Amino acid sequence: MSRQYWSKPLFDLVPYTPGEQPKIVDLIKLNTNENPYPPTPAIKHILAEFPIDHLKRYPDPESSDLKNCLAQYHNINSDNVFIGNGSDEVLAHVFMAFFRQENPILMPDISYSFYTVYCNLYDIKYQLQPLKDDFSISLEDYAQPNGGIIFANPNAPTGRALSLSQIEALLKRNSDSLVVVDEAYVDFGAQSAIELTQRYDNCLVIQTLSKSRSLAAQRIGFAIGNPELIEGLERVKNSFNSYPLSSVSQKMAVAAYQDENYFQETVTKVINTRTWTQAELEALDFEVIPSKTNFLFVSHKTLDAAKIMDSLRAKGIIVRHFSKPKIDKYLRISIGTDDQMERLIAALKTL
Ligand SMILES: *Cc1c(COP(=O)(O)O)cnc(C)c1O
């Protein structure tokens, strides 16, 4: 009987629905785009050697070592870097800091569904721009007055990517508004817009260590952009939670960037497995959208997507289906290990 204590806007709040994290351990989990490989083995030492005495102290609120590490890695300055507790939190601060404008912000009708959730949370007006029939982003539609632009590149859940020159043209055309590029999957084959942040003060890039660096559990994300954009984000962060990253997370993140060989090796494995899986799925009459990510967005020529999902689940394999207009015939399948994908294909052959 306590709903009477809720704030009024809470009644209309529609939260994000995360992919299921089942407790059953031997499932083949291809539903949340996690990396099938563990993070760099260097992290074992961090966990083993971390002095527990340090746990009584607050962590570095600025994550300075990590900022310096990212600055060096991406050949930028540390005042170009903002760190948050997962890119979801970074995105929340972006919406709060920059998108509360007179004009609506623009985003694709099919993209990361957290964007509209933040709009509802912060009472931000938005306008959805339809993707083209092939699921590519129709950039011409963004040439109109707006309070900002956001999209994922590569986009989710479609897997398609824009080129750097397309993004540059968009930045030029919209020099009066902030363009936010969410690069959660960029390491799996697309081009990063980080270099554009050095030439365009209206370009902000968001990345995460959850996908290509296998650290989803640690919640580490960052933004790269002009120092004044970063200052805006710091203002929101320091009005919300000054210590978004634990000391251990900060160390793990640095270790992930120091082991470039391991990173390249695992990303290459995922890409090769994706290529193999795509060919196998096409041989089974699936249409497969070309992917620059660690997942495939697929639709079967005759079988119903939700039914395929249920049959796979009965065989211990979980994939993601969005019952949303335009994409309800599609399944999003994360790329697992070779063995997991072989078992997926074998299961599909029995349907
Ligand atoms: C996974 C994902 C995120 C969230 O990443 P976290 O850093 O784990 O919060 C953000 N954007 C897109 C498009 C994603 O797929």
Tab-separated table of C-alpha atoms and ligand atoms in Angstrom:
chain	number	residue	atom	x	y	z
A	1	MET	CA	0.000	0.000	0.000
A	2	SER	CA	2.953	2.300	-0.480
A	3	ARG	CA	2.521	3.542	-4.024
A	4	GLN	CA	0.996	6.681	-2.546
A	5	TYR	CA	4.557	7.671	-1.610
A	6	TRP	CA	5.793	7.533	-5.194
A	7	SER	CA	6.692	10.778	-6.935
A	8	LYS	CA	4.125	11.500	-9.663
A	9	PRO	CA	6.447	11.061	-12.673
A	10	LEU	CA	7.363	7.561	-11.457
A	11	PHE	CA	3.950	6.251	-12.515
A	12	ASP	CA	4.749	6.951	-16.176
A	13	LEU	CA	8.338	5.714	-16.081
A	14	VAL	CA	9.014	2.848	-18.522
A	15	PRO	CA	12.319	1.201	-17.566
A	16	TYR	CA	14.786	-0.508	-19.889
A	17	THR	CA	14.402	-4.298	-20.096
A	18	PRO	CA	17.847	-5.912	-19.895
A	19	GLY	CA	18.500	-9.274	-21.533
A	20	GLU	CA	17.906	-12.172	-19.200
A	21	GLN	CA	20.798	-13.328	-16.943
A	22	PRO	CA	19.595	-16.863	-16.133
A	23	LYS	CA	20.847	-18.690	-13.051
A	24	ILE	CA	21.101	-21.980	-14.960
A	25	VAL	CA	24.823	-22.305	-15.716
A	26	ASP	CA	25.119	-24.681	-18.653
A	27	LEU	CA	22.987	-22.577	-21.004
A	28	ILE	CA	24.574	-21.290	-24.198
A	29	LYS	CA	24.009	-17.616	-23.610
A	30	LEU	CA	23.779	-15.675	-26.867
A	31	ASN	CA	21.293	-13.009	-25.755
A	32	THR	CA	23.218	-10.035	-24.312
A	33	ASN	CA	26.271	-9.594	-26.579
A	34	GLU	CA	28.764	-10.464	-23.897
A	35	ASN	CA	32.198	-11.576	-25.042
A	36	PRO	CA	32.574	-15.384	-25.041
A	37	TYR	CA	36.208	-15.022	-23.909
A	38	PRO	CA	37.413	-13.886	-20.477
A	39	PRO	CA	39.310	-10.585	-20.049
A	40	THR	CA	43.124	-10.481	-20.213
A	41	PRO	CA	44.735	-13.023	-17.822
A	42	ALA	CA	46.682	-10.096	-16.291
A	43	ILE	CA	43.519	-9.369	-14.322
A	44	LYS	CA	44.030	-12.533	-12.253
A	45	HIS	CA	47.080	-10.887	-10.658
A	46	ILE	CA	45.182	-7.693	-9.934
A	47	LEU	CA	42.569	-9.687	-8.031
A	48	ALA	CA	45.149	-11.865	-6.270
A	49	GLU	CA	47.419	-9.008	-5.229
A	50	PHE	CA	44.980	-6.213	-4.470
A	51	PRO	CA	45.746	-5.075	-0.883
A	52	ILE	CA	42.467	-5.486	0.991
A	53	ASP	CA	43.512	-2.625	3.220
A	54	HIS	CA	42.901	-0.296	0.257
A	55	LEU	CA	39.244	-1.263	0.243
A	56	LYS	CA	38.591	0.927	3.272
A	57	ARG	CA	39.482	4.047	1.249
A	58	TYR	CA	37.348	5.704	-1.409
A	59	PRO	CA	38.656	5.192	-4.930
A	60	ASP	CA	40.255	7.956	-7.022
A	61	PRO	CA	37.149	9.995	-7.979
A	62	GLU	CA	38.754	11.057	-11.282
A	63	SER	CA	39.967	7.575	-12.335
A	64	SER	CA	43.141	9.466	-13.311
A	65	ASP	CA	45.286	6.431	-14.195
A	66	LEU	CA	42.566	5.137	-16.488
A	67	LYS	CA	42.039	8.575	-18.067
A	68	ASN	CA	45.770	8.820	-18.790
A	69	CYS	CA	45.823	5.288	-20.152
A	70	LEU	CA	42.902	5.970	-22.524
A	71	ALA	CA	44.420	9.294	-23.579
A	72	GLN	CA	47.664	7.578	-24.494
A	73	TYR	CA	45.921	4.661	-26.232
A	74	HIS	CA	43.757	6.923	-28.381
A	75	ASN	CA	46.379	9.623	-28.858
A	76	ILE	CA	44.358	12.406	-27.213
A	77	ASN	CA	44.617	14.421	-23.965
A	78	SER	CA	43.292	13.248	-20.629
A	79	ASP	CA	40.940	16.272	-20.513
A	80	ASN	CA	39.229	14.733	-23.544
A	81	VAL	CA	38.156	11.731	-21.437
A	82	PHE	CA	35.185	11.182	-19.125
A	83	ILE	CA	34.810	7.926	-17.162
A	84	GLY	CA	31.567	6.400	-15.883
A	85	ASN	CA	30.088	3.304	-14.294
A	86	GLY	CA	29.338	1.544	-17.561
A	87	SER	CA	28.501	3.427	-20.725
A	88	ASP	CA	24.857	3.280	-19.648
A	89	GLU	CA	25.729	5.701	-16.853
A	90	VAL	CA	27.837	7.821	-19.223
A	91	LEU	CA	24.843	7.980	-21.577
A	92	ALA	CA	22.525	8.971	-18.705
A	93	HIS	CA	24.844	11.879	-17.885
A	94	VAL	CA	25.007	12.842	-21.581
A	95	PHE	CA	21.202	13.089	-21.761
A	96	MET	CA	21.097	15.121	-18.550
A	97	ALA	CA	23.979	17.412	-19.533
A	98	PHE	CA	23.257	18.117	-23.203
A	99	PHE	CA	19.859	16.975	-24.416
A	100	ARG	CA	17.469	19.051	-22.295
A	101	GLN	CA	16.878	21.515	-25.143
A	102	GLU	CA	14.019	23.414	-26.775
A	103	ASN	CA	14.050	21.272	-29.916
A	104	PRO	CA	13.575	17.498	-29.815
A	105	ILE	CA	16.648	15.306	-30.108
A	106	LEU	CA	16.819	12.991	-33.132
A	107	MET	CA	17.638	9.278	-33.147
A	108	PRO	CA	16.883	6.237	-35.328
A	109	ASP	CA	13.572	4.452	-34.670
A	110	ILE	CA	15.523	1.216	-34.308
A	111	SER	CA	18.519	1.674	-32.006
A	112	TYR	CA	19.621	1.057	-28.418
A	113	SER	CA	16.362	1.205	-26.482
A	114	PHE	CA	17.938	2.866	-23.444
A	115	TYR	CA	17.971	6.217	-25.340
A	116	THR	CA	14.196	6.680	-25.143
A	117	VAL	CA	14.233	5.455	-21.535
A	118	TYR	CA	16.576	8.322	-20.586
A	119	CYS	CA	14.372	10.760	-22.525
A	120	ASN	CA	11.403	9.675	-20.411
A	121	LEU	CA	13.426	9.801	-17.206
A	122	TYR	CA	14.653	13.358	-17.840
A	123	ASP	CA	11.558	14.599	-19.701
A	124	ILE	CA	13.463	15.138	-22.965
A	125	LYS	CA	11.579	15.571	-26.239
A	126	TYR	CA	12.677	13.243	-29.016
A	127	GLN	CA	11.781	12.400	-32.580
A	128	LEU	CA	12.470	8.986	-34.099
A	129	GLN	CA	13.837	8.877	-37.656
A	130	PRO	CA	12.959	5.650	-39.507
A	131	LEU	CA	15.784	3.449	-40.721
A	132	LYS	CA	15.804	2.631	-44.428
A	133	ASP	CA	14.352	-0.731	-45.503
A	134	ASP	CA	17.824	-2.315	-45.419
A	135	PHE	CA	18.179	-1.093	-41.782
A	136	SER	CA	20.772	1.546	-42.622
A	137	ILE	CA	20.515	4.993	-41.010
A	138	SER	CA	19.023	7.581	-43.364
A	139	LEU	CA	21.328	10.535	-42.727
A	140	GLU	CA	19.369	12.982	-44.902
A	141	ASP	CA	16.551	12.835	-42.312
A	142	TYR	CA	18.787	14.473	-39.711
A	143	ALA	CA	19.082	17.753	-41.623
A	144	GLN	CA	16.405	19.559	-39.590
A	145	PRO	CA	16.366	21.706	-36.460
A	146	ASN	CA	17.137	19.523	-33.429
A	147	GLY	CA	18.349	19.586	-29.847
A	148	GLY	CA	20.994	16.938	-30.492
A	149	ILE	CA	21.529	13.644	-32.322
A	150	ILE	CA	22.371	10.205	-30.951
A	151	PHE	CA	22.843	6.811	-32.573
A	152	ALA	CA	24.897	3.695	-32.058
A	153	ASN	CA	27.627	3.006	-34.616
A	154	PRO	CA	27.605	0.150	-35.452
A	155	ASN	CA	23.899	0.314	-34.712
A	156	ALA	CA	22.172	-2.100	-32.353
A	157	PRO	CA	20.397	-4.423	-32.809
A	158	THR	CA	20.952	-4.245	-36.581
A	159	GLY	CA	24.771	-4.498	-36.635
A	160	ARG	CA	25.124	-2.067	-39.541
A	161	ALA	CA	27.769	0.677	-39.449
A	162	LEU	CA	28.150	4.150	-40.949
A	163	SER	CA	31.502	5.177	-42.422
A	164	LEU	CA	33.658	7.916	-40.938
A	165	SER	CA	32.996	10.184	-43.915
A	166	GLN	CA	29.224	9.809	-43.428
A	167	ILE	CA	29.592	10.791	-39.770
A	168	GLU	CA	31.843	13.712	-40.697
A	169	ALA	CA	29.241	14.983	-43.172
A	170	LEU	CA	26.607	14.771	-40.438
A	171	LEU	CA	28.839	16.742	-38.022
A	172	LYS	CA	29.359	19.464	-40.639
A	173	ARG	CA	25.658	19.714	-41.463
A	174	ASN	CA	24.698	19.888	-37.772
A	175	SER	CA	27.395	22.202	-36.435
A	176	ASP	CA	24.821	23.776	-34.078
A	177	SER	CA	24.011	20.579	-32.256
A	178	LEU	CA	25.821	17.841	-30.410
A	179	VAL	CA	26.187	14.514	-32.233
A	180	VAL	CA	26.725	11.551	-29.880
A	181	VAL	CA	28.139	8.352	-31.377
A	182	ASP	CA	27.708	5.286	-29.153
A	183	GLU	CA	30.529	2.941	-30.180
A	184	ALA	CA	29.772	-0.029	-27.898
A	185	TYR	CA	30.631	-2.466	-30.744
A	186	VAL	CA	33.107	-0.458	-32.803
A	187	ASP	CA	36.081	-2.775	-32.141
A	188	PHE	CA	34.431	-5.625	-34.051
A	189	GLY	CA	34.965	-4.028	-37.442
A	190	ALA	CA	33.757	-0.427	-37.701
A	191	GLN	CA	35.738	2.833	-37.765
A	192	SER	CA	35.834	4.912	-34.578
A	193	ALA	CA	34.900	8.591	-34.705
A	194	ILE	CA	37.399	9.406	-31.922
A	195	GLU	CA	39.680	11.223	-34.382
A	196	LEU	CA	36.725	13.420	-35.383
A	197	THR	CA	36.356	14.612	-31.765
A	198	GLN	CA	39.708	16.367	-32.215
A	199	ARG	CA	38.412	18.410	-35.158
A	200	TYR	CA	34.708	18.836	-34.368
A	201	ASP	CA	33.653	20.281	-31.014
A	202	ASN	CA	30.121	18.905	-31.550
A	203	CYS	CA	31.248	15.267	-31.647
A	204	LEU	CA	31.104	13.067	-28.554
A	205	VAL	CA	32.074	9.377	-28.719
A	206	ILE	CA	30.978	6.819	-26.101
A	207	GLN	CA	32.693	3.461	-25.618
A	208	THR	CA	32.465	0.574	-23.138
A	209	LEU	CA	34.751	-2.143	-21.799
A	210	SER	CA	31.754	-4.503	-21.556
A	211	LYS	CA	31.884	-6.001	-25.055
A	212	SER	CA	35.269	-6.124	-26.812
A	213	ARG	CA	37.238	-6.032	-23.513
A	214	SER	CA	35.127	-8.687	-21.734
A	215	LEU	CA	34.554	-6.623	-18.579
A	216	ALA	CA	30.752	-6.318	-18.486
A	217	ALA	CA	30.671	-7.279	-14.799
A	218	GLN	CA	32.913	-4.358	-13.807
A	219	ARG	CA	30.726	-1.604	-15.370
A	220	ILE	CA	33.280	0.624	-17.124
A	221	GLY	CA	32.444	3.101	-19.879
A	222	PHE	CA	33.835	6.388	-21.127
A	223	ALA	CA	33.196	9.394	-23.348
A	224	ILE	CA	35.716	11.191	-25.544
A	225	GLY	CA	35.221	14.740	-26.761
A	226	ASN	CA	36.116	18.401	-26.496
A	227	PRO	CA	37.262	19.428	-22.944
A	228	GLU	CA	34.191	21.647	-22.492
A	229	LEU	CA	31.887	18.707	-23.206
A	230	ILE	CA	33.873	16.649	-20.692
A	231	GLU	CA	33.548	19.477	-18.153
A	232	GLY	CA	29.754	19.371	-18.640
A	233	LEU	CA	29.728	15.644	-17.949
A	234	GLU	CA	31.945	16.077	-14.874
A	235	ARG	CA	29.448	18.593	-13.504
A	236	VAL	CA	26.608	16.098	-13.755
A	237	LYS	CA	28.728	13.232	-12.422
A	238	ASN	CA	29.870	15.261	-9.416
A	239	SER	CA	26.259	16.197	-8.728
A	240	PHE	CA	25.272	12.533	-8.732
A	241	ASN	CA	28.062	10.159	-7.623
A	242	SER	CA	31.670	11.310	-7.271
A	243	TYR	CA	33.059	7.773	-7.146
A	244	PRO	CA	31.505	5.874	-10.040
A	245	LEU	CA	34.325	3.322	-10.460
A	246	SER	CA	35.777	1.079	-7.764
A	247	SER	CA	39.560	0.983	-7.281
A	248	VAL	CA	39.654	-2.582	-8.580
A	249	SER	CA	37.673	-1.670	-11.703
A	250	GLN	CA	40.046	1.185	-12.473
A	251	LYS	CA	43.026	-1.172	-12.299
A	252	MET	CA	41.324	-3.854	-14.388
A	253	ALA	CA	40.463	-1.339	-17.093
A	254	VAL	CA	44.077	-0.186	-17.374
A	255	ALA	CA	45.234	-3.824	-17.576
A	256	ALA	CA	42.774	-4.476	-20.404
A	257	TYR	CA	44.322	-1.674	-22.485
A	258	GLN	CA	47.880	-2.754	-21.675
A	259	ASP	CA	47.395	-6.209	-23.194
A	260	GLU	CA	46.914	-5.243	-26.839
A	261	ASN	CA	47.874	-8.690	-28.171
A	262	TYR	CA	45.200	-10.446	-26.158
A	263	PHE	CA	42.630	-7.852	-27.240
A	264	GLN	CA	43.470	-8.245	-30.941
A	265	GLU	CA	43.495	-12.023	-30.649
A	266	THR	CA	40.046	-12.288	-29.028
A	267	VAL	CA	38.430	-9.687	-31.286
A	268	THR	CA	39.788	-11.521	-34.348
A	269	LYS	CA	38.413	-14.820	-33.055
A	270	VAL	CA	34.954	-13.286	-32.622
A	271	ILE	CA	35.066	-11.801	-36.139
A	272	ASN	CA	36.115	-15.129	-37.683
A	273	THR	CA	33.380	-16.983	-35.810
A	274	ARG	CA	30.880	-14.365	-36.998
A	275	THR	CA	31.893	-14.936	-40.630
A	276	TRP	CA	31.520	-18.720	-40.237
A	277	THR	CA	28.148	-18.411	-38.470
A	278	GLN	CA	26.787	-16.027	-41.099
A	279	ALA	CA	27.565	-18.492	-43.913
A	280	GLU	CA	25.993	-21.382	-41.979
A	281	LEU	CA	22.846	-19.369	-41.239
A	282	GLU	CA	22.511	-18.287	-44.859
A	283	ALA	CA	22.748	-21.930	-45.909
A	284	LEU	CA	19.774	-22.561	-43.587
A	285	ASP	CA	17.645	-19.911	-45.339
A	286	PHE	CA	18.241	-17.078	-42.913
A	287	GLU	CA	18.593	-13.512	-44.129
A	288	VAL	CA	21.604	-12.065	-42.267
A	289	ILE	CA	22.154	-8.298	-42.005
A	290	PRO	CA	25.871	-7.529	-42.618
A	291	SER	CA	27.380	-7.083	-39.146
A	292	LYS	CA	30.304	-5.041	-37.796
A	293	THR	CA	29.520	-6.199	-34.242
A	294	ASN	CA	29.710	-9.295	-32.048
A	295	PHE	CA	26.159	-10.299	-32.949
A	296	LEU	CA	24.098	-11.160	-36.013
A	297	PHE	CA	20.607	-9.832	-36.748
A	298	VAL	CA	18.797	-12.535	-38.672
A	299	SER	CA	15.405	-13.448	-40.023
A	300	HIS	CA	14.272	-16.821	-41.373
A	301	LYS	CA	12.517	-16.922	-44.745
A	302	THR	CA	9.657	-19.104	-43.434
A	303	LEU	CA	9.967	-19.832	-39.698
A	304	ASP	CA	8.611	-17.438	-37.067
A	305	ALA	CA	11.322	-15.664	-35.022
A	306	ALA	CA	9.643	-15.976	-31.607
A	307	LYS	CA	9.040	-19.687	-32.247
A	308	ILE	CA	12.688	-20.241	-33.193
A	309	MET	CA	13.700	-18.481	-29.978
A	310	ASP	CA	11.434	-20.744	-27.897
A	311	SER	CA	12.660	-23.922	-29.613
A	312	LEU	CA	16.296	-22.900	-29.073
A	313	ARG	CA	15.596	-22.180	-25.436
A	314	ALA	CA	14.150	-25.680	-25.009
A	315	LYS	CA	17.537	-26.900	-26.273
A	316	GLY	CA	19.444	-24.713	-23.785
A	317	ILE	CA	20.393	-21.879	-26.150
A	318	ILE	CA	19.125	-18.351	-25.518
A	319	VAL	CA	18.990	-15.598	-28.138
A	320	ARG	CA	17.171	-12.223	-28.123
A	321	HIS	CA	13.898	-11.357	-29.836
A	322	PHE	CA	12.382	-7.859	-29.785
A	323	SER	CA	8.601	-7.894	-30.193
A	324	LYS	CA	8.637	-4.472	-31.764
A	325	PRO	CA	7.172	-3.382	-35.117
A	326	LYS	CA	9.617	-3.652	-38.071
A	327	ILE	CA	11.983	-6.029	-36.259
A	328	ASP	CA	9.688	-8.706	-34.830
A	329	LYS	CA	10.708	-11.117	-37.596
A	330	TYR	CA	14.341	-10.901	-36.488
A	331	LEU	CA	16.497	-12.539	-33.852
A	332	ARG	CA	19.657	-11.062	-32.422
A	333	ILE	CA	22.266	-13.751	-31.873
A	334	SER	CA	25.465	-12.907	-29.987
A	335	ILE	CA	28.675	-14.491	-31.280
A	336	GLY	CA	29.912	-17.156	-28.853
A	337	THR	CA	32.839	-19.547	-29.102
A	338	ASP	CA	33.187	-21.769	-32.192
A	339	ASP	CA	31.860	-24.686	-30.195
A	340	GLN	CA	28.793	-22.740	-29.037
A	341	MET	CA	28.005	-21.580	-32.569
A	342	GLU	CA	28.377	-25.130	-33.921
A	343	ARG	CA	25.835	-26.244	-31.325
A	344	LEU	CA	23.532	-23.378	-32.334
A	345	ILE	CA	23.692	-24.373	-36.001
A	346	ALA	CA	23.140	-28.056	-35.129
A	347	ALA	CA	20.070	-27.091	-33.071
A	348	LEU	CA	18.687	-24.940	-35.895
A	349	LYS	CA	19.093	-27.812	-38.356
A	350	THR	CA	16.656	-29.910	-36.291
A	351	LEU	CA	13.895	-27.275	-36.523
B	1	LIG	C1	25.953	-2.797	-24.322
B	1	LIG	C2	25.632	-1.433	-24.800
B	1	LIG	C3	25.783	-0.316	-23.978
B	1	LIG	C4	26.021	-0.430	-22.487
B	1	LIG	O1	27.256	-0.786	-22.146
B	1	LIG	P1	27.703	-0.789	-20.623
B	1	LIG	O2	29.022	-0.123	-20.653
B	1	LIG	O3	27.779	-2.222	-20.227
B	1	LIG	O4	26.702	-0.015	-19.806
B	1	LIG	C5	25.600	0.943	-24.518
B	1	LIG	N1	25.221	1.093	-25.797
B	1	LIG	C6	25.011	0.048	-26.596
B	1	LIG	C7	24.592	0.279	-28.003
B	1	LIG	C8	25.205	-1.245	-26.123
B	1	LIG	O5	24.946	-2.295	-26.899
